[in-house]
Coordinates of C-alpha atoms in Angstrom, one line a residue:
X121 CA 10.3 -7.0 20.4
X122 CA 11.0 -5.1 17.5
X123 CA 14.2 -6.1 15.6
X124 CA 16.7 -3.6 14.0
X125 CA 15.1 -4.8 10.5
X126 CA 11.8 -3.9 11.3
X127 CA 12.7 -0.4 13.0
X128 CA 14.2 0.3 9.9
X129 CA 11.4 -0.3 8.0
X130 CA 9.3 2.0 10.1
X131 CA 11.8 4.9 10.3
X132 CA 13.9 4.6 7.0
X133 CA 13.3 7.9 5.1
X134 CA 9.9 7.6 2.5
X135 CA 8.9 4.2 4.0
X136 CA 5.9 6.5 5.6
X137 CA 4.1 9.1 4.2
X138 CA 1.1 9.1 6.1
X139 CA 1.4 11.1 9.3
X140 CA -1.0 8.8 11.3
X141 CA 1.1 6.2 10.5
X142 CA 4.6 8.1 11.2
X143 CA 2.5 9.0 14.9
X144 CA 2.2 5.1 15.1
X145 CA 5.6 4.1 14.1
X146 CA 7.0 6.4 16.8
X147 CA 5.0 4.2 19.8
X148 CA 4.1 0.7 17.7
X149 CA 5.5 -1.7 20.6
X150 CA 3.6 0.1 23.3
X151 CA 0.6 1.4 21.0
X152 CA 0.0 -2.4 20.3
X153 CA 1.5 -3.2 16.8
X154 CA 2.6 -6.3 15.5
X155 CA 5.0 -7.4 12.4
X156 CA 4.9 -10.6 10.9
X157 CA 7.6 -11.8 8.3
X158 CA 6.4 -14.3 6.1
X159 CA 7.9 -17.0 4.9
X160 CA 9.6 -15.0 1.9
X161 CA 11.3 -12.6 4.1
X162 CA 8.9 -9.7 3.4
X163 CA 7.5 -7.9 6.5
X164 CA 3.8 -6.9 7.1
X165 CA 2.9 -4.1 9.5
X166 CA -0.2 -4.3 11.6
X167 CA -1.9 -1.6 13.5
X168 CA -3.2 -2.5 17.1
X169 CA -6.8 -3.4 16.0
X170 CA -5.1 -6.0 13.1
X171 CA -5.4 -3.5 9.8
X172 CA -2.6 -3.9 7.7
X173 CA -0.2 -0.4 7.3
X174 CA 2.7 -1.0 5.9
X175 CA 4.9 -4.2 3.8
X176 CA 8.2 -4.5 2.5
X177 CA 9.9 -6.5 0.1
X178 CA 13.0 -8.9 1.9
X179 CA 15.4 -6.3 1.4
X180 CA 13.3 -3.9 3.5
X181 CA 12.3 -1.6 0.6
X182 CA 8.6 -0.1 1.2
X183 CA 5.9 -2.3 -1.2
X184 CA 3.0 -0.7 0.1
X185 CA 1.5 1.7 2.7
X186 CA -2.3 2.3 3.6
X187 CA -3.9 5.1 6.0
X188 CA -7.1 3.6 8.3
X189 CA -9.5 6.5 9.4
X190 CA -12.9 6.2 11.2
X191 CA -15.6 6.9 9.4
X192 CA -19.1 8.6 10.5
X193 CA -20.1 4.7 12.0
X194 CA -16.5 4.4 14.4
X195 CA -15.8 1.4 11.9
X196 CA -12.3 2.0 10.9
X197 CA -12.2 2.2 7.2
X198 CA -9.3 2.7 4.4
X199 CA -8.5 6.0 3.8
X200 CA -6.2 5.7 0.9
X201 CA -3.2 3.3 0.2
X202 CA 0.1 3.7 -1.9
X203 CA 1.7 0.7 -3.9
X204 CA 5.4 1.3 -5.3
X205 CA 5.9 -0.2 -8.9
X206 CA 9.0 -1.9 -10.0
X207 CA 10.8 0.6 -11.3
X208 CA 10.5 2.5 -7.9
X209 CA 7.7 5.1 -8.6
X210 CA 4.6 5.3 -6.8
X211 CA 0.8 4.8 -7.4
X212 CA -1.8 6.1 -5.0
X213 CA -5.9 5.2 -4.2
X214 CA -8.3 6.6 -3.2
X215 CA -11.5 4.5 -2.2
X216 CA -14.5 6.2 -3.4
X217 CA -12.1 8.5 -5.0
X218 CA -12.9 10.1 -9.1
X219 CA -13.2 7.0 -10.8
X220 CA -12.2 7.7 -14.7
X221 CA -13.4 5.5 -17.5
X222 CA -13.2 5.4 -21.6
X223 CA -15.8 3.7 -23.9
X224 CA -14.1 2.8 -27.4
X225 CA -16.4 1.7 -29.8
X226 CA -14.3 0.0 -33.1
X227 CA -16.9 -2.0 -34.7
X228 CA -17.7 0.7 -37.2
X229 CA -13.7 0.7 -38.1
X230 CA -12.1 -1.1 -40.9
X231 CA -10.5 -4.9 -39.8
X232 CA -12.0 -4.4 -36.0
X233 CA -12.3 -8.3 -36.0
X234 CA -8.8 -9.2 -36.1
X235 CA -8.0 -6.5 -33.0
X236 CA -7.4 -8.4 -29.4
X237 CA -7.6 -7.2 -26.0
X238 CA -3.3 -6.4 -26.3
X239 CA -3.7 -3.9 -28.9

């Protein structure tokens, strides 16, 4: 049974983003979801085969949400996830997404041994 708490999670404006996972917020008792609340007071959402979609913080606010697709095998697989950062804005993923990276060579730079990993 779905308390007022966790239907507010699932249909406060911005909590979902994803529309398979609004479609499942609309029917999660019957479609076979299940919330947990751990021992902090945060809230984990589960879809019906046990894939985690959505958490909150105590207070209710969203902390993350991830989409579940099939993929060419029927194995359901993560689509992409968002995480909000402390100061409310968001960050998404994308598995198998562009991947970025930047080589930085300093050695041939004046005082390079003295640099640390902060700097």
């Amino acid at each position: 049974m779905l308390l007022d708490s966790h239907r507010a999670a699932l249909t406060s404006s911005g909590h979902l983003q994803f529309s398979t996972n609004r479609a499942l917020a609309q029917d999660f008792e019957q479609a076979g979801g299940r919330v947990v609340r751990q021992a902090t007071g945060h809230l984990v959402f589960y879809r019906p085969d046990g894939r985690r979609f959505l958490a909150t913080d105590p207070e209710g606010n969203p902390l993350h949400e991830c989409e579940w697709r099939t993929d060419a095998s029927g194995v359901p697989a993560l689509f992409r996830a968002r995480m909000r950062l402390d100061w409310g804005q968001w960050v998404g993923l994308k598995p198998a997404g562009l991947v970025n990276e930047t080589g930085l060579d300093l050695a041939g730079k004046p005082g390079w041994q003295r640099l640390t990993a902060d700097r």
